[in-house]
Structures are given as structure tokens and as C-alpha cells.
Amino acid sequence: GDGGGRCCRREHAAGRLQADLKRPEAVKEYLALVHGDVAAPFESRAPLVDDKEVERDARSEFRPRESFLGARLTLVVARLHTGRYHQVRRHLALAGHPVCGDPYYGKERLNRWLATRHGLTRLFLHAWRLVIPRDTVAALAIEAPLAPDLGAVLASLARPSG
């Protein structure tokens, strides 16, 4: 054949995967380095305005993973229950914990200090874990390791002088 059947199956599978990702039991988690001490898990249900100026429901959960108390920074796990534009960044900024390296919602002085002292030259937000529920087979779990440049920032912060 001409591969047409294979193409259609691939499109069908991609459509099914997208639908599975939208299911409420799908898990979408990010790692973010944020300003401030996040001592306990918290949730944000602050509605967010979309690009058409329409207020939309949004829900994110955050839990601390590692603290860098000397620098007053925390690595958090962010779990999205909705998928709004810049949702993690906006919810964290609204909670008083902007993402490090964020040029829009972040703290400029902190971003400069992190770039100079610890080599952070971009937003510290990493798509970390996906668990996709499936009807026919076991859930598909995918985990992406932290990029080397972001790992180096954490290593630098963990040093005694950090």
C-alpha cells in the first residue's frame, strides 16, 4: 500500500491520546524553582483571564520537593488540573512565589542574582511527569529528567555558599 492506512491509524491514535490527556484522572506535573519558602502543599483555584479577556476556571496544586533556605527558594511540584495559558507561572506569582527566571511574572532582581551567581539564564519550569489513563491498557507514565542546565542551578544552590 501507499501507507494511507498507517497514517489514518496514527492520526486516530494521536486523537485518542489527546482525549486521554484531557481526562480528569490524567496527571500533568511540572517542576518549578520558586521564590520564597513553600513549607506545605497548597492549591490555587484563582480564575485566569484568557487571550479573549474571558475569565476561566483554573486549578493547580503545588507541593514542596526541595528547599534552598539560604537563598529563600523552593523547588516545587506543580500539578495541573486545567490547562490555561501560563497557568503554573500565573498561579505561583499570584500566591507570592513567582517562578525563578520568569521575565513576565517574576522578580527582576532575583532573576539577575540567579543568572550571575548560579547560571540560571531561563525560566526554571520543567514538564516533568505525565500519567495518561488508558481504557484498554495500563496507564502510560512518562517522566522527563531535568535538563542539565537546570540541574546545574540546583547543584549550585545546594553548595554551602549557595
PDB file of C-alpha atoms in Angstrom:
ATOM      1  CA  GLY A   1       0.000   0.000   0.000  1.00  0.00           C
ATOM      2  CA  ASP A   2       0.604   3.658  -0.062  1.00  0.00           C
ATOM      3  CA  GLY A   3       0.786   3.996   3.727  1.00  0.00           C
ATOM      4  CA  GLY A   4      -2.626   5.699   3.892  1.00  0.00           C
ATOM      5  CA  GLY A   5      -3.984   3.192   6.393  1.00  0.00           C
ATOM      6  CA  ARG A   6      -0.958   3.639   8.640  1.00  0.00           C
ATOM      7  CA  CYS A   7      -1.375   7.426   8.505  1.00  0.00           C
ATOM      8  CA  CYS A   8      -5.033   7.222   9.494  1.00  0.00           C
ATOM      9  CA  ARG A   9      -4.252   4.839  12.383  1.00  0.00           C
ATOM     10  CA  ARG A  10      -1.556   7.227  13.599  1.00  0.00           C
ATOM     11  CA  GLU A  11      -3.970  10.186  13.446  1.00  0.00           C
ATOM     12  CA  HIS A  12      -6.617   8.146  15.295  1.00  0.00           C
ATOM     13  CA  ALA A  13      -4.071   7.172  17.979  1.00  0.00           C
ATOM     14  CA  ALA A  14      -2.938  10.800  18.340  1.00  0.00           C
ATOM     15  CA  GLY A  15      -6.561  11.917  18.717  1.00  0.00           C
ATOM     16  CA  ARG A  16      -7.181   9.234  21.346  1.00  0.00           C
ATOM     17  CA  LEU A  17      -4.032  10.271  23.219  1.00  0.00           C
ATOM     18  CA  GLN A  18      -5.182  13.922  23.235  1.00  0.00           C
ATOM     19  CA  ALA A  19      -8.599  12.862  24.546  1.00  0.00           C
ATOM     20  CA  ASP A  20      -6.965  10.718  27.275  1.00  0.00           C
ATOM     21  CA  LEU A  21      -4.799  13.695  28.327  1.00  0.00           C
ATOM     22  CA  LYS A  22      -7.959  15.755  28.887  1.00  0.00           C
ATOM     23  CA  ARG A  23      -9.483  13.163  31.236  1.00  0.00           C
ATOM     24  CA  PRO A  24      -9.695  14.316  34.881  1.00  0.00           C
ATOM     25  CA  GLU A  25      -7.550  11.413  36.090  1.00  0.00           C
ATOM     26  CA  ALA A  26      -4.646  12.373  33.783  1.00  0.00           C
ATOM     27  CA  VAL A  27      -1.644  13.658  35.753  1.00  0.00           C
ATOM     28  CA  LYS A  28       0.381  16.582  34.379  1.00  0.00           C
ATOM     29  CA  GLU A  29       3.208  17.677  36.672  1.00  0.00           C
ATOM     30  CA  TYR A  30       5.928  20.282  36.351  1.00  0.00           C
ATOM     31  CA  LEU A  31       8.980  21.141  38.427  1.00  0.00           C
ATOM     32  CA  ALA A  32       9.440  24.830  39.175  1.00  0.00           C
ATOM     33  CA  LEU A  33      12.023  26.683  41.233  1.00  0.00           C
ATOM     34  CA  VAL A  34      10.155  29.463  43.010  1.00  0.00           C
ATOM     35  CA  HIS A  35      10.851  32.445  45.214  1.00  0.00           C
ATOM     36  CA  GLY A  36      10.158  32.019  48.905  1.00  0.00           C
ATOM     37  CA  ASP A  37       9.802  29.167  51.356  1.00  0.00           C
ATOM     38  CA  VAL A  38       6.956  26.840  50.380  1.00  0.00           C
ATOM     39  CA  ALA A  39       6.673  24.824  53.594  1.00  0.00           C
ATOM     40  CA  ALA A  40       3.409  22.998  52.901  1.00  0.00           C
ATOM     41  CA  PRO A  41       1.332  21.897  49.900  1.00  0.00           C
ATOM     42  CA  PHE A  42      -1.242  24.402  48.641  1.00  0.00           C
ATOM     43  CA  GLU A  43      -3.806  24.759  45.899  1.00  0.00           C
ATOM     44  CA  SER A  44      -4.782  27.665  43.674  1.00  0.00           C
ATOM     45  CA  ARG A  45      -8.241  27.953  42.153  1.00  0.00           C
ATOM     46  CA  ALA A  46      -7.781  31.557  41.047  1.00  0.00           C
ATOM     47  CA  PRO A  47      -9.633  32.069  37.763  1.00  0.00           C
ATOM     48  CA  LEU A  48      -7.388  33.204  34.896  1.00  0.00           C
ATOM     49  CA  VAL A  49      -8.257  35.560  32.044  1.00  0.00           C
ATOM     50  CA  ASP A  50      -7.626  34.103  28.580  1.00  0.00           C
ATOM     51  CA  ASP A  51      -6.453  35.866  25.399  1.00  0.00           C
ATOM     52  CA  LYS A  52     -10.063  36.896  24.639  1.00  0.00           C
ATOM     53  CA  GLU A  53     -10.364  38.570  28.071  1.00  0.00           C
ATOM     54  CA  VAL A  54     -12.693  35.796  29.293  1.00  0.00           C
ATOM     55  CA  GLU A  55     -12.254  34.630  32.880  1.00  0.00           C
ATOM     56  CA  ARG A  56     -11.765  30.843  33.014  1.00  0.00           C
ATOM     57  CA  ASP A  57     -11.729  28.393  35.905  1.00  0.00           C
ATOM     58  CA  ALA A  58      -8.229  27.157  36.689  1.00  0.00           C
ATOM     59  CA  ARG A  59      -6.890  24.740  39.288  1.00  0.00           C
ATOM     60  CA  SER A  60      -3.303  23.925  40.246  1.00  0.00           C
ATOM     61  CA  GLU A  61      -1.811  22.041  43.183  1.00  0.00           C
ATOM     62  CA  PHE A  62       1.696  22.692  44.473  1.00  0.00           C
ATOM     63  CA  ARG A  63       3.865  20.713  46.872  1.00  0.00           C
ATOM     64  CA  PRO A  64       7.413  21.383  48.059  1.00  0.00           C
ATOM     65  CA  ARG A  65      10.097  18.958  46.861  1.00  0.00           C
ATOM     66  CA  GLU A  66      13.365  20.613  47.949  1.00  0.00           C
ATOM     67  CA  SER A  67      14.139  23.760  49.943  1.00  0.00           C
ATOM     68  CA  PHE A  68      17.075  26.104  49.494  1.00  0.00           C
ATOM     69  CA  LEU A  69      16.530  28.107  52.661  1.00  0.00           C
ATOM     70  CA  GLY A  70      19.765  30.107  52.401  1.00  0.00           C
ATOM     71  CA  ALA A  71      18.526  31.535  49.111  1.00  0.00           C
ATOM     72  CA  ARG A  72      14.830  31.512  50.165  1.00  0.00           C
ATOM     73  CA  LEU A  73      13.925  29.346  47.171  1.00  0.00           C
ATOM     74  CA  THR A  74      11.887  26.144  46.871  1.00  0.00           C
ATOM     75  CA  LEU A  75      11.695  23.513  44.168  1.00  0.00           C
ATOM     76  CA  VAL A  76       8.001  22.665  43.884  1.00  0.00           C
ATOM     77  CA  VAL A  77       5.971  20.067  42.021  1.00  0.00           C
ATOM     78  CA  ALA A  78       3.050  21.695  40.207  1.00  0.00           C
ATOM     79  CA  ARG A  79       0.095  19.516  39.215  1.00  0.00           C
ATOM     80  CA  LEU A  80      -2.314  20.981  36.672  1.00  0.00           C
ATOM     81  CA  HIS A  81      -5.997  20.112  36.718  1.00  0.00           C
ATOM     82  CA  THR A  82      -6.834  22.593  33.949  1.00  0.00           C
ATOM     83  CA  GLY A  83      -4.714  23.858  31.076  1.00  0.00           C
ATOM     84  CA  ARG A  84      -4.775  27.650  30.936  1.00  0.00           C
ATOM     85  CA  TYR A  85      -2.171  29.889  29.302  1.00  0.00           C
ATOM     86  CA  HIS A  86       0.857  30.324  31.637  1.00  0.00           C
ATOM     87  CA  GLN A  87      -1.228  28.683  34.376  1.00  0.00           C
ATOM     88  CA  VAL A  88       1.646  27.449  36.563  1.00  0.00           C
ATOM     89  CA  ARG A  89       3.514  30.759  36.260  1.00  0.00           C
ATOM     90  CA  ARG A  90       0.446  32.886  36.926  1.00  0.00           C
ATOM     91  CA  HIS A  91      -0.869  30.829  39.860  1.00  0.00           C
ATOM     92  CA  LEU A  92       2.556  30.791  41.534  1.00  0.00           C
ATOM     93  CA  ALA A  93       3.013  34.549  41.037  1.00  0.00           C
ATOM     94  CA  LEU A  94      -0.464  35.201  42.477  1.00  0.00           C
ATOM     95  CA  ALA A  95       0.489  33.072  45.509  1.00  0.00           C
ATOM     96  CA  GLY A  96       3.606  35.203  46.075  1.00  0.00           C
ATOM     97  CA  HIS A  97       6.000  32.525  44.769  1.00  0.00           C
ATOM     98  CA  PRO A  98       6.995  33.606  41.246  1.00  0.00           C
ATOM     99  CA  VAL A  99       8.977  31.120  39.141  1.00  0.00           C
ATOM    100  CA  CYS A 100      12.689  31.895  39.022  1.00  0.00           C
ATOM    101  CA  GLY A 101      13.859  33.242  35.677  1.00  0.00           C
ATOM    102  CA  ASP A 102      10.339  34.325  34.675  1.00  0.00           C
ATOM    103  CA  PRO A 103      10.639  37.542  32.639  1.00  0.00           C
ATOM    104  CA  TYR A 104       6.898  38.331  32.847  1.00  0.00           C
ATOM    105  CA  TYR A 105       5.654  37.344  36.298  1.00  0.00           C
ATOM    106  CA  GLY A 106       8.990  37.015  38.135  1.00  0.00           C
ATOM    107  CA  LYS A 107      11.221  39.214  40.271  1.00  0.00           C
ATOM    108  CA  GLU A 108      13.815  41.034  38.172  1.00  0.00           C
ATOM    109  CA  ARG A 109      16.434  41.405  40.936  1.00  0.00           C
ATOM    110  CA  LEU A 110      16.170  37.744  41.912  1.00  0.00           C
ATOM    111  CA  ASN A 111      16.438  36.690  38.257  1.00  0.00           C
ATOM    112  CA  ARG A 112      19.607  38.795  37.820  1.00  0.00           C
ATOM    113  CA  TRP A 113      21.139  37.340  41.014  1.00  0.00           C
ATOM    114  CA  LEU A 114      20.334  33.759  39.922  1.00  0.00           C
ATOM    115  CA  ALA A 115      21.840  34.391  36.478  1.00  0.00           C
ATOM    116  CA  THR A 116      25.022  35.918  37.903  1.00  0.00           C
ATOM    117  CA  ARG A 117      25.577  33.617  40.901  1.00  0.00           C
ATOM    118  CA  HIS A 118      24.015  30.336  39.765  1.00  0.00           C
ATOM    119  CA  GLY A 119      23.869  30.401  35.955  1.00  0.00           C
ATOM    120  CA  LEU A 120      20.081  30.455  35.554  1.00  0.00           C
ATOM    121  CA  THR A 121      19.545  32.021  32.141  1.00  0.00           C
ATOM    122  CA  ARG A 122      15.945  30.941  31.516  1.00  0.00           C
ATOM    123  CA  LEU A 123      12.639  30.137  33.133  1.00  0.00           C
ATOM    124  CA  PHE A 124      13.011  27.338  35.701  1.00  0.00           C
ATOM    125  CA  LEU A 125       9.903  25.396  34.696  1.00  0.00           C
ATOM    126  CA  HIS A 126      10.187  21.792  33.551  1.00  0.00           C
ATOM    127  CA  ALA A 127       7.451  19.491  32.176  1.00  0.00           C
ATOM    128  CA  TRP A 128       8.333  16.576  34.440  1.00  0.00           C
ATOM    129  CA  ARG A 129       5.689  13.853  34.594  1.00  0.00           C
ATOM    130  CA  LEU A 130       2.683  12.676  32.620  1.00  0.00           C
ATOM    131  CA  VAL A 131       0.406   9.811  33.560  1.00  0.00           C
ATOM    132  CA  ILE A 132      -2.104   9.154  30.815  1.00  0.00           C
ATOM    133  CA  PRO A 133      -5.080   6.918  31.661  1.00  0.00           C
ATOM    134  CA  ARG A 134      -5.979   4.346  29.039  1.00  0.00           C
ATOM    135  CA  ASP A 135      -9.148   2.256  28.756  1.00  0.00           C
ATOM    136  CA  THR A 136      -7.582  -0.707  27.017  1.00  0.00           C
ATOM    137  CA  VAL A 137      -4.129  -0.936  28.655  1.00  0.00           C
ATOM    138  CA  ALA A 138      -2.358   0.175  31.810  1.00  0.00           C
ATOM    139  CA  ALA A 139      -1.845   3.911  32.279  1.00  0.00           C
ATOM    140  CA  LEU A 140       1.085   5.325  30.361  1.00  0.00           C
ATOM    141  CA  ALA A 141       3.587   7.054  32.675  1.00  0.00           C
ATOM    142  CA  ILE A 142       6.283   9.294  31.216  1.00  0.00           C
ATOM    143  CA  GLU A 143       8.953  11.114  33.218  1.00  0.00           C
ATOM    144  CA  ALA A 144      11.444  13.557  31.700  1.00  0.00           C
ATOM    145  CA  PRO A 145      14.723  14.144  33.536  1.00  0.00           C
ATOM    146  CA  LEU A 146      15.614  17.705  34.440  1.00  0.00           C
ATOM    147  CA  ALA A 147      17.660  19.451  31.746  1.00  0.00           C
ATOM    148  CA  PRO A 148      21.392  19.611  32.591  1.00  0.00           C
ATOM    149  CA  ASP A 149      21.441  23.421  32.843  1.00  0.00           C
ATOM    150  CA  LEU A 150      18.598  23.407  35.384  1.00  0.00           C
ATOM    151  CA  GLY A 151      20.231  20.550  37.309  1.00  0.00           C
ATOM    152  CA  ALA A 152      23.423  22.619  37.485  1.00  0.00           C
ATOM    153  CA  VAL A 153      21.468  25.530  39.010  1.00  0.00           C
ATOM    154  CA  LEU A 154      20.135  23.242  41.759  1.00  0.00           C
ATOM    155  CA  ALA A 155      23.635  21.852  42.399  1.00  0.00           C
ATOM    156  CA  SER A 156      24.992  25.396  42.674  1.00  0.00           C
ATOM    157  CA  LEU A 157      22.244  26.388  45.113  1.00  0.00           C
ATOM    158  CA  ALA A 158      22.884  23.274  47.231  1.00  0.00           C
ATOM    159  CA  ARG A 159      26.525  24.227  47.828  1.00  0.00           C
ATOM    160  CA  PRO A 160      27.177  25.736  51.277  1.00  0.00           C
ATOM    161  CA  SER A 161      27.808  29.198  49.780  1.00  0.00           C
ATOM    162  CA  GLY A 162      24.540  28.960  47.737  1.00  0.00           C
TER     163      GLY A 162
END
